[in-house]
Coordinates of C-alpha atoms and ligand atoms in Angstrom, one line a residue:
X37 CA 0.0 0.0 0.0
X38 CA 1.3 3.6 -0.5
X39 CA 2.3 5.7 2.1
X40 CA 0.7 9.1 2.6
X41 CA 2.7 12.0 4.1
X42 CA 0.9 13.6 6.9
X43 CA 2.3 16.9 7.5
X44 CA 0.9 19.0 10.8
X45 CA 0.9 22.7 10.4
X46 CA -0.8 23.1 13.6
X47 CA 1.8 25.0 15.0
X48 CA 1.9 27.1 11.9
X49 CA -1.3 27.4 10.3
X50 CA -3.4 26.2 13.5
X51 CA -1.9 29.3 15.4
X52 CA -3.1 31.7 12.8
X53 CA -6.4 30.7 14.5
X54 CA -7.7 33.5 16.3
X55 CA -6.8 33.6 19.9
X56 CA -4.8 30.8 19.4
X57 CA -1.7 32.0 19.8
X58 CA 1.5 30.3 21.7
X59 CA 4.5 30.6 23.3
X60 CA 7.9 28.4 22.5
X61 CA 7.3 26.1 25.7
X62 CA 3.9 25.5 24.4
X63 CA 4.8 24.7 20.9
X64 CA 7.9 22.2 22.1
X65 CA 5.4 20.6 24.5
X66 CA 3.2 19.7 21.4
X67 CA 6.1 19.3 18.8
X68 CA 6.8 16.2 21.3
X69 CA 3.7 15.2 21.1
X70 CA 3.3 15.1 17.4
X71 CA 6.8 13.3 17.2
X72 CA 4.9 10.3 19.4
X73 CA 1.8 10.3 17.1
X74 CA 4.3 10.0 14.5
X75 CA 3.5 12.7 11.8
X76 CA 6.0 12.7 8.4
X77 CA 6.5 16.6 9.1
X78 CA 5.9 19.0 11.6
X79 CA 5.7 23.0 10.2
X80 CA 7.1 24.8 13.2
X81 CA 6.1 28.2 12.6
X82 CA 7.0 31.5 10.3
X83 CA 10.5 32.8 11.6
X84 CA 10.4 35.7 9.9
X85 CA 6.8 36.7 11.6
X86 CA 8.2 37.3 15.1
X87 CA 11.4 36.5 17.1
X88 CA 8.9 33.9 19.3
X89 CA 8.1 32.4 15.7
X90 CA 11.8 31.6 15.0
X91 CA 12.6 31.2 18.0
X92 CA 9.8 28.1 18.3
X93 CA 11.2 27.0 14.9
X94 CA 14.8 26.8 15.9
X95 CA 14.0 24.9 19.6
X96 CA 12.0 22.4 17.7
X97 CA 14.7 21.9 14.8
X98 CA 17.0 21.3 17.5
X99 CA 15.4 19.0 19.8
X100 CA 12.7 16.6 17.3
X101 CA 15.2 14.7 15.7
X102 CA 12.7 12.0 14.0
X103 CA 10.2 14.2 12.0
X104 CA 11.0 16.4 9.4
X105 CA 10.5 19.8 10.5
X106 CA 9.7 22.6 8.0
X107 CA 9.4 26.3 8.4
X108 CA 7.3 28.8 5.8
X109 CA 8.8 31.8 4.0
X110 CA 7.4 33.6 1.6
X111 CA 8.9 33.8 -1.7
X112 CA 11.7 36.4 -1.1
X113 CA 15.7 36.0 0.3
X114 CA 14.8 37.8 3.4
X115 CA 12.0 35.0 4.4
X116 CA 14.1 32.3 2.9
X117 CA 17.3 33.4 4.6
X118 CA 15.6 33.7 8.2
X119 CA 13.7 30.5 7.6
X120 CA 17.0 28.3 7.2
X121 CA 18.8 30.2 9.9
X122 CA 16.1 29.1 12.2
X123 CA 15.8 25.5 10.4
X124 CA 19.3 24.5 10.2
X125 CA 19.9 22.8 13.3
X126 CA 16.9 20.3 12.4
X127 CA 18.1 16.5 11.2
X128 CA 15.7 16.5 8.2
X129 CA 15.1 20.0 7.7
X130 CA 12.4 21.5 5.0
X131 CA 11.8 25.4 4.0
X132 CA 8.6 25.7 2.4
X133 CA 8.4 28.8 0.1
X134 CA 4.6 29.9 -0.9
X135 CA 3.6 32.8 -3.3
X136 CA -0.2 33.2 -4.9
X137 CA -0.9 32.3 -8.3
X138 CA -3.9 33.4 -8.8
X139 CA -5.0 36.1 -10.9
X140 CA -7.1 37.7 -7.8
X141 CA -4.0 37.9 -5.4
X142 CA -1.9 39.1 -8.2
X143 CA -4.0 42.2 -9.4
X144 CA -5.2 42.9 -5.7
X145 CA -2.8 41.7 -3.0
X146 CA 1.1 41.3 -5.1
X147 CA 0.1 44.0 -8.1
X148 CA 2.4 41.5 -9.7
X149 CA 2.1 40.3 -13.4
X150 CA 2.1 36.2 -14.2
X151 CA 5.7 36.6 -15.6
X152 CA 6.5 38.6 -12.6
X153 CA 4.9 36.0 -10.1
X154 CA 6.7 33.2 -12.0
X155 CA 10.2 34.4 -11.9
X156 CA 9.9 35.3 -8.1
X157 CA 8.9 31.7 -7.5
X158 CA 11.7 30.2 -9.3
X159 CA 14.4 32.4 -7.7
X160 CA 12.8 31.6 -4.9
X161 CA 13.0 27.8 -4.9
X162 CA 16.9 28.4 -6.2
X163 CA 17.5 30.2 -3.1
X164 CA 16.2 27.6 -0.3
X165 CA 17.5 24.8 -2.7
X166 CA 21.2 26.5 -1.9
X167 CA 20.5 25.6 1.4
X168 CA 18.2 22.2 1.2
X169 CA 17.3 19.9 -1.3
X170 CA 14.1 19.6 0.9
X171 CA 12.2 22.4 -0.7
X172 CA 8.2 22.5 -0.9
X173 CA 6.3 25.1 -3.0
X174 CA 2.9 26.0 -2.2
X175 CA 1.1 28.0 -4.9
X176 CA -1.3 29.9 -2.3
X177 CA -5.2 30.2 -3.9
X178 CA -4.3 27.3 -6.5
X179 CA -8.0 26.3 -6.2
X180 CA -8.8 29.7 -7.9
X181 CA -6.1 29.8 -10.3
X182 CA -5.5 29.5 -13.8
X183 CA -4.9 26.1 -14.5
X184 CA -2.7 26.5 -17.1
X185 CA -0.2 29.1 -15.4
X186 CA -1.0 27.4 -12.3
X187 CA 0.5 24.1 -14.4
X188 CA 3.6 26.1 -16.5
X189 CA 4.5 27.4 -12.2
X190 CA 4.8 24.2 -10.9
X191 CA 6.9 23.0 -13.8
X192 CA 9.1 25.8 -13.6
X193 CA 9.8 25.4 -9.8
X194 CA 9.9 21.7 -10.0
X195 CA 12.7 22.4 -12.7
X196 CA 14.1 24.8 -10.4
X197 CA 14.2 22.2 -7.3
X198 CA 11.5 21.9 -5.4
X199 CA 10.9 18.1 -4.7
X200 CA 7.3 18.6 -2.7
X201 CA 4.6 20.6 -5.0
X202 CA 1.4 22.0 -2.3
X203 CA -1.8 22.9 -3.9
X204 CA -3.8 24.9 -1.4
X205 CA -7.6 25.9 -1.4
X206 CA -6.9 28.4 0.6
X207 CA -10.2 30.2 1.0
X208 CA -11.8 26.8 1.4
X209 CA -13.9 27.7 -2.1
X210 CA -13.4 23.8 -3.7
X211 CA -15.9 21.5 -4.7
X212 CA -14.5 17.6 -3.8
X213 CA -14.7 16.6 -7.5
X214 CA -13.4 19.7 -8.6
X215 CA -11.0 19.7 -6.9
X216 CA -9.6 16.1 -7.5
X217 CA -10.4 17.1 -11.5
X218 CA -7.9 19.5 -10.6
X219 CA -5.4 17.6 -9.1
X220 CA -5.8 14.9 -11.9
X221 CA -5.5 18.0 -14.0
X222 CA -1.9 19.1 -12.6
X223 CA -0.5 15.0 -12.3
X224 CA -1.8 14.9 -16.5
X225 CA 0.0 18.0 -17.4
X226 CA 2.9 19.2 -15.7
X227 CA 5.2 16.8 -17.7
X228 CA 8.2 17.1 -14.4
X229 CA 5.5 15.9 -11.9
X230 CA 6.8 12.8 -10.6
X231 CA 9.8 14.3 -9.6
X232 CA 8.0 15.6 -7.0
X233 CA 5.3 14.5 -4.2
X234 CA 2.0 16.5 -4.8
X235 CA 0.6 17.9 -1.6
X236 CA -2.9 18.9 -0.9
X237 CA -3.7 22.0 1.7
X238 CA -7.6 22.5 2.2
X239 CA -9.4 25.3 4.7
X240 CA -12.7 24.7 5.7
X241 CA -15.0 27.8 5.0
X242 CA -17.5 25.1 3.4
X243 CA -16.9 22.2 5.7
X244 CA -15.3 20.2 2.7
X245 CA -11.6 20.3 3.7
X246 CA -11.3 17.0 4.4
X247 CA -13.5 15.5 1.6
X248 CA -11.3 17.8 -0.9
X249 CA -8.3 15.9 0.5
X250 CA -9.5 12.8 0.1
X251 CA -10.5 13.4 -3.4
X252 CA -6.9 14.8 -4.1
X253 CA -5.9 11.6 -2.7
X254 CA -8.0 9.5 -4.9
X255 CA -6.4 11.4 -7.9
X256 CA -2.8 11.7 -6.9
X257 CA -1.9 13.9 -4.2
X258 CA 0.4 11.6 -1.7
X259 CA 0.5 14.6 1.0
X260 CA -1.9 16.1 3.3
X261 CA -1.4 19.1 4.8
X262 CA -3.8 19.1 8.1
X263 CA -4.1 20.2 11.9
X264 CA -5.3 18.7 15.4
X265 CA -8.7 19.4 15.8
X266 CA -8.6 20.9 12.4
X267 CA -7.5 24.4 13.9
X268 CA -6.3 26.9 11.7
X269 CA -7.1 30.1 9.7
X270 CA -10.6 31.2 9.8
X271 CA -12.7 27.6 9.8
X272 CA -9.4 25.9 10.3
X273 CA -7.6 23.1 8.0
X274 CA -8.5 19.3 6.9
X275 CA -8.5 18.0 10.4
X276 CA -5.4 15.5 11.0
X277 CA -7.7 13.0 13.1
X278 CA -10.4 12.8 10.5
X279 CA -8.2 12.6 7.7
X280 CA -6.5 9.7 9.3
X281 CA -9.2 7.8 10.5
X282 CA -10.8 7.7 7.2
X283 CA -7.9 6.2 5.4
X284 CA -8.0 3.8 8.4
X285 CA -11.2 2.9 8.3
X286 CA -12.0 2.9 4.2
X287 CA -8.9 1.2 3.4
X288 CA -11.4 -0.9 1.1
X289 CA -11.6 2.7 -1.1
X290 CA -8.5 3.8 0.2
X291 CA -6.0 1.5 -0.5
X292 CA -3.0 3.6 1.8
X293 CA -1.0 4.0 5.0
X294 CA -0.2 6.5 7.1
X295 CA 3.0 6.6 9.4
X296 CA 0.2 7.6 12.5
X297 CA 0.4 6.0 16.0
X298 CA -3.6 6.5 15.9
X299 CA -3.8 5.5 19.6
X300 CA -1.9 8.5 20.7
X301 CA -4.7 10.9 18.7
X302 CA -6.7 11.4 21.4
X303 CA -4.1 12.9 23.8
X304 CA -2.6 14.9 21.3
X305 CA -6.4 16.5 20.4
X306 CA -6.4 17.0 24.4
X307 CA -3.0 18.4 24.3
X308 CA -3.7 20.8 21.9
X309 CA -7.2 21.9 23.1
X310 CA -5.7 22.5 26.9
X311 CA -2.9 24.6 25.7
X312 CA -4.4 26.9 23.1
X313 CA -7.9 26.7 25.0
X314 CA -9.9 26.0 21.7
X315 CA -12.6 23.7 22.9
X316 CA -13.4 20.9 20.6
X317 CA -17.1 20.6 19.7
X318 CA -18.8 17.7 21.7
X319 CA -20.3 16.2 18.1
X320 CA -16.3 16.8 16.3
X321 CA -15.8 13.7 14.3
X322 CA -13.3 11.6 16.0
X323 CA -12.6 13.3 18.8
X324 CA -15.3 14.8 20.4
X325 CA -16.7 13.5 23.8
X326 CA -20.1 12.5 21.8
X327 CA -18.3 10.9 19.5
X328 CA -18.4 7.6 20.4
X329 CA -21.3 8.1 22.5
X330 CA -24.7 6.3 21.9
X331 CA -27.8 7.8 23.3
X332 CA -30.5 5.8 21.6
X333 CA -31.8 2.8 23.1
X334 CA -32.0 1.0 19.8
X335 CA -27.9 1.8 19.4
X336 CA -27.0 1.1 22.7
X337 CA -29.1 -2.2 22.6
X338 CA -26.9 -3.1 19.5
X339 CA -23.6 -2.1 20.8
X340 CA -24.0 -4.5 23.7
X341 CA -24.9 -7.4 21.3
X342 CA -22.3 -6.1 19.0
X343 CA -20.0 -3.1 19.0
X344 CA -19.3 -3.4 15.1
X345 CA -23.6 -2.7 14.8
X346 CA -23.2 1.2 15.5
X347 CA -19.5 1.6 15.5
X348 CA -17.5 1.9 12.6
X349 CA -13.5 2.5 14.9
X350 CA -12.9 2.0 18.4
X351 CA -12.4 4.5 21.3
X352 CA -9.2 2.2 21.8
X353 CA -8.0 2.6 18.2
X354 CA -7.3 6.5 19.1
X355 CA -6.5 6.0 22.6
X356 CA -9.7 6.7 24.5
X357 CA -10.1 4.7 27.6
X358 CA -13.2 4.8 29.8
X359 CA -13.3 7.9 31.8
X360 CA -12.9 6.1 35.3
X361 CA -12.6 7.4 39.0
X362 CA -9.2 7.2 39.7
X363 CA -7.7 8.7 42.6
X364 CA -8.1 10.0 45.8
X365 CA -6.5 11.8 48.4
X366 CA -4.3 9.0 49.7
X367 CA -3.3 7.5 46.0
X368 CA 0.3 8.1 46.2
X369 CA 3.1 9.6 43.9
X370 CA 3.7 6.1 42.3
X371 CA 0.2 5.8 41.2
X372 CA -0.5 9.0 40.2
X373 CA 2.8 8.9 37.6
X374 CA 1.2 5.9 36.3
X375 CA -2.4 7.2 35.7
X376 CA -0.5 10.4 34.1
X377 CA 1.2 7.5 31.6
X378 CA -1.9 6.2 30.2
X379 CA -3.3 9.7 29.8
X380 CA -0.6 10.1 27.4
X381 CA 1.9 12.7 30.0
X382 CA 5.1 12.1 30.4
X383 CA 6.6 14.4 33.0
X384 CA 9.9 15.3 34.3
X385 CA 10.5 14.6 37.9
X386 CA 10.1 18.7 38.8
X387 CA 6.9 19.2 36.1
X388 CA 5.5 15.4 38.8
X389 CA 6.3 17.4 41.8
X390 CA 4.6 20.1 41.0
X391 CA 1.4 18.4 39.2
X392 CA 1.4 16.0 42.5
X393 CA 1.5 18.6 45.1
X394 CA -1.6 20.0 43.2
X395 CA -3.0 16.9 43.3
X396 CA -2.9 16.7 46.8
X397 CA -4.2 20.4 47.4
X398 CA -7.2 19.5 45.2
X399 CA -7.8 16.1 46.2
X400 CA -8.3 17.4 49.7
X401 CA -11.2 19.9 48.4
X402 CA -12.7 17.0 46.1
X403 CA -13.0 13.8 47.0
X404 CA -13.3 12.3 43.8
X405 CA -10.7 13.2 41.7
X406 CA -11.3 12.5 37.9
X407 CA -9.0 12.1 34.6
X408 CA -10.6 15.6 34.0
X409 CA -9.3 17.0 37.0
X410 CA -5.9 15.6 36.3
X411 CA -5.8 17.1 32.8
X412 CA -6.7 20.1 34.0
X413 CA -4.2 20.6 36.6
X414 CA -1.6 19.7 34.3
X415 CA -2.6 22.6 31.6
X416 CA -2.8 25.0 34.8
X417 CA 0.3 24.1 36.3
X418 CA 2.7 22.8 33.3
X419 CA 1.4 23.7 29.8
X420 CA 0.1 26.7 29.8
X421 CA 3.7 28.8 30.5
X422 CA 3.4 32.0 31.5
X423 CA 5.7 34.8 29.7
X424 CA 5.2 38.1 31.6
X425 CA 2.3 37.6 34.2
X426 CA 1.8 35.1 37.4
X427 CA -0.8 35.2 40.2
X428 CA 1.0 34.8 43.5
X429 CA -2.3 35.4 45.8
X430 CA -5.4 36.5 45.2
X431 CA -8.3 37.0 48.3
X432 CA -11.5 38.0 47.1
X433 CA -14.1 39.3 49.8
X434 CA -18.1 39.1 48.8
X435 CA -21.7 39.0 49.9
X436 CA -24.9 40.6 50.2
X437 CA -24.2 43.4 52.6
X438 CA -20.3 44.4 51.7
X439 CA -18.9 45.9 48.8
X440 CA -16.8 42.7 46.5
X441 CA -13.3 43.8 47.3
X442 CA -10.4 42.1 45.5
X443 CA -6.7 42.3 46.9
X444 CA -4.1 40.2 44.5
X445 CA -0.7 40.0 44.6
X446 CA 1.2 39.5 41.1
X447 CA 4.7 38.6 39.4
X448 CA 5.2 40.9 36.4
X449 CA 8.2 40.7 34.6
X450 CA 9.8 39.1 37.8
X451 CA 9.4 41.6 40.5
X452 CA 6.1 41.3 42.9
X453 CA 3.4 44.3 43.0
X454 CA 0.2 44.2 44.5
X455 CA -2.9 46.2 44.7
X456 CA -6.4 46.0 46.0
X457 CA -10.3 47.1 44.2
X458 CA -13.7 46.9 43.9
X459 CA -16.4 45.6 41.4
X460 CA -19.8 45.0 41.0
X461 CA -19.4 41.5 41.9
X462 CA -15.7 39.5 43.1
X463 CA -14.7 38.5 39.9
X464 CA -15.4 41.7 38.9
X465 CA -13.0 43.5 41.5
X466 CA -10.6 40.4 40.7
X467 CA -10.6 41.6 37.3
X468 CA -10.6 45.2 37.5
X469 CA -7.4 45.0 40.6
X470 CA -5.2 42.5 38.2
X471 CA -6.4 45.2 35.2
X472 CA -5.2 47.5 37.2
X473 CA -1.8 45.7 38.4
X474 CA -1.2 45.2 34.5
X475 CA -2.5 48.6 33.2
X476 CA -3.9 46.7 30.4
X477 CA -5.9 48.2 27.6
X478 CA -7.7 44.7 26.7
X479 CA -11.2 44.6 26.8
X480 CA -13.0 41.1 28.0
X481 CA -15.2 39.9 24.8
X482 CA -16.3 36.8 26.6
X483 CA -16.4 35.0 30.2
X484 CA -17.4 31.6 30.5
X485 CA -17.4 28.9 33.3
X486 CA -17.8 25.5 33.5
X487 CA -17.8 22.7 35.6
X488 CA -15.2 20.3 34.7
X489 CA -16.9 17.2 36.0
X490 CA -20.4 16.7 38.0
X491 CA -21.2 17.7 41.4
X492 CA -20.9 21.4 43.7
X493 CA -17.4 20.3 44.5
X494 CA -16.3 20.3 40.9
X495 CA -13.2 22.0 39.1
X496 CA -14.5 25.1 37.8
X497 CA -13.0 25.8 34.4
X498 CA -13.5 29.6 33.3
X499 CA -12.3 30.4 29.3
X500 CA -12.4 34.5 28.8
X501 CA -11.6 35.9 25.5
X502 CA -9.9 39.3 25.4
X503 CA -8.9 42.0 22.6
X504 CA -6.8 44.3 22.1
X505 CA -6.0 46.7 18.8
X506 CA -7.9 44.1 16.8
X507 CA -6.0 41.1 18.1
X508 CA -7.9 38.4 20.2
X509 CA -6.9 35.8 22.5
X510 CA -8.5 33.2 24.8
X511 CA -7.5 32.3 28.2
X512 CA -8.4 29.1 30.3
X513 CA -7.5 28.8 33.7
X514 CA -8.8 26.0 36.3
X515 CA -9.4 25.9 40.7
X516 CA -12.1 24.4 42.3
X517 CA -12.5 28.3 43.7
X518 CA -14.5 29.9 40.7
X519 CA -12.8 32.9 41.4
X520 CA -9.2 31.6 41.3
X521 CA -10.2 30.2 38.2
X522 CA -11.6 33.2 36.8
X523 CA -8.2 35.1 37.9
X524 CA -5.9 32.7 36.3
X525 CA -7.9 32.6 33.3
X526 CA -7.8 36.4 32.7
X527 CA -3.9 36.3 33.4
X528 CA -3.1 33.5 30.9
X529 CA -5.4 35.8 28.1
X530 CA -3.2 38.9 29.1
X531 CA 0.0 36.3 28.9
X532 CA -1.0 35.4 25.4
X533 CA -1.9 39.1 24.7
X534 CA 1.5 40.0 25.2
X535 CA 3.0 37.6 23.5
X536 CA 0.9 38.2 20.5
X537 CA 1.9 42.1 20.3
X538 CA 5.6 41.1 19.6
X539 CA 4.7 39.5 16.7
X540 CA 4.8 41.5 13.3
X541 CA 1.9 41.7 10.8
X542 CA 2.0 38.7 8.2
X543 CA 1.8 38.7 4.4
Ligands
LIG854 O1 -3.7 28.4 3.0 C1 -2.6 28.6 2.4 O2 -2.6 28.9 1.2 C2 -1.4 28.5 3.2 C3 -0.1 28.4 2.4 C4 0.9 29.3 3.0 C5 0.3 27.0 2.3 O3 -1.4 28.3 4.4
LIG855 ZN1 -3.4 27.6 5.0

């Protein structure tokens, strides 16, 4: 069977999600993640977007030494240049150079001619093929172009050196057999294709990403470009779990393979959802918690006789176990390490400490402590990394005869400040004291909480969404105290905020 290359851009394209935004630590922690599930490539980020972008890009290309990792430039030295500088520690490293082809983003965006748009896409490709022979070429809005200049391009770059040709649908604007027509199209007529691997980049502005890549698939394309819980731009990208499990599941259609550990899916979705606070949809294919759910009587009657009735995959084929009571307040540290294991965490003796004397703290408010509440302490205390902004102590008074007073002690930058305030409520004076601490300009577009498992004594999980000069990011932050929640929520949003402003305006 042929092997299809799965290539994650979730730390690329998935960050270019709104409020999605992360810091190095964050994008290592999933990097090592994606490196278990086994993905072909891994695009790191954009160095020349931001010094966090490059630096993210040159900690992974130093420490993921069994994935290819890649980094996007556009087509100019300056891009190329920065992308290699960050790339070149990698062991298989890959610059990936885009420009648009068609004739929309040349009139209105480049004010470029074809000729023009050609030549720059050749030099490039010369220039990152000085430094790699691993050099992919995307031809950004290929869906919309021209086929035949979109065809005499990818000749000329393939000539040029490229050795992996992409063929976005960018604005998400195919049609599934249009789109393989295309890609049939492109494998009929570019007469240098199989020198190269033709790749396949969908977004999802109809909801068709992932039925346009398996029709490229059926017509050629051996690469999908995809993301964990199909994050990305706008709708997001062809979701890497779907995309997967359908080739797993249809190989009678789909005669092909994928390098994919599908039993580590699951924690990876997790991963990814705790750190960039993006919930996943309860009814998401795959790996939402309806997914393999049956309500119906008449289904559940039929799973019991048979699973194989109303179940086309297994929880266990992407690495969902039952969600189980597990510990308590007197499991101990040897325990707990190996409840972390099967959840897919593998900690370092300092990140266990920490986690554990969590734990402990919560398992003596709780009684029953949940897979849930585990996850959740470990996004608190180990994956969500702050950059500027830490709570150190927060006291919150309230009630129907005083006025909510907040006093909170903060770490900014280092050095400790504190101050004390009012609101209408106490997570209103939380918020308007740490405001105040931060002298931020943000303003909060959305506060929600919810309770992480059943019961009064529950984790409260609170996800606020902030903005800023147009730019938007989300927060999450957990406690079984509402309020502590709701503070460490609003400080990871102001975290992210600040590490979103150093970034510089894309293409
Ligand atoms: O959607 C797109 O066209 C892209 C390219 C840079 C590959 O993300
Ligand atoms: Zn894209």
């Amino acid at each position: 069977m042929e092997k299809i290359i799965i290539f994650d851009t979730t730390l690329r394209d998935g960050e270019q999600s709104p409020g999605a935004s992360m810091n190095v630590q964050e994008k290592l922690r999933i990097a090592r993640q994606l490196e278990r599930l086994k993905v072909d490539v891994i695009e790191a980020g954009f160095p020349i977007a931001s010094q966090g972008d490059f630096e993210a890009v040159q900690k992974i290309a130093g420490e993921i030494r069994t994935v290819q990792i890649a980094a996007l430039a556009r087509a100019n030295a300056q891009d190329i240049d920065r992308a290699w500088e960050a790339l070149r520690g990698a062991e298989e490293p890959r610059i990936h150079t885009f420009i648009a082809t068609s004739d929309i983003h040349l009139k209105y965006k480049l004010k470029k001619g074809r000729e023009q748009v050609l030549e720059t896409a050749v030099s490039a490709v010369e220039r990152a093929c000085r430094y790699t022979p691993n050099v992919e070429f995307s031809a950004e809005d290929a869906s919309r172009s021209d086929l035949k200049f979109l065809c005499r391009v990818l000749e000329a770059v393939i000539k040029a050196g490229a050795t992996t040709i992409n063929i976005p649908d960018t604005v998400g604007y195919a049609i599934p057999q249009e789109f393989g027509e295309r890609i049939r199209y492109i494998r009929e007529n570019v007469p240098n294709i199989h020198n190269a691997i033709l790749s396949v980049h969908c977004h999802n502005d109809l909801g068709l990403a992932v039925a346009n890549s398996i029709a490229a698939i059926l017509n050629g394309a051996r690469q999908v470009e995809a993301t964990i819980n199909g994050i990305g731009e706008r709708a997001g990208n062809t979701s890497l779990e779907e995309i997967v499990m359908t080739i797993c599941t249809r190989r009678d259609i789909l005669p092909f393979t994928t390098g994919v550990v599908t039993e580590h899916i699951y924690a990876t979705s997790r991963l990814v959802s705790l750190i960039t606070g993006m919930v996943v949809q309860p009814n998401k294919a795959i790996v939402g918690t309806n997914a393999f759910a049956h309500e119906a009587g008449i289904h559940q009657d039929g799973i019991l006789k048979e699973p194989s009735t109303y179940e086309i995959m297994t929880p266990d084929s992407i690495g969902i176990r039952q969600s189980s009571l597990v510990l308590g307040k007197h499991s101990g540290r040897h325990a707990f390490r190996e409840r972390l294991k099967e959840l897919g965490y593998r900690l370092k003796e300092e990140e266990l400490d920490k986690v554990f004397h969590r734990f402990k703290e919560v398992a003596d408010k709780k009684k029953e402590i949940y897979d849930e509440d585990i996850e959740a302490i470990i996004a608190d205390e180990i994956l969500r990394i702050p950059d500027k902004y830490k709570l150190v102590y927060l006291n919150v008074v309230s009630g129907s005869v005083v006025v909510p007073t907040a006093t909170v002690q903060m770490e900014v930058d280092g050095k400790i400040t504190q101050s004390a305030g009012f609101g209408v409520g106490p997570i209103d004076a939380a918020y308007n004291t740490i405001a105040h601490i931060v002298k931020t300009k943000s303003k909060l577009l959305r506060f929600s909480v919810d309770s992480i498992t059943g019961g009064t004594d529950a984790q409260g999980e609170v996800t606020v969404k902030i903005e800023e000069d147009g730019k938007t990011v989300v927060g999450q932050g957990t406690d079984p105290d509402i309020i502590t929640a709701s503070a460490k929520a609003y400080i990871n949003a102001l975290n992210r905020l600040e590490h979103l402003k150093k970034r510089s305006p894309k293409s």
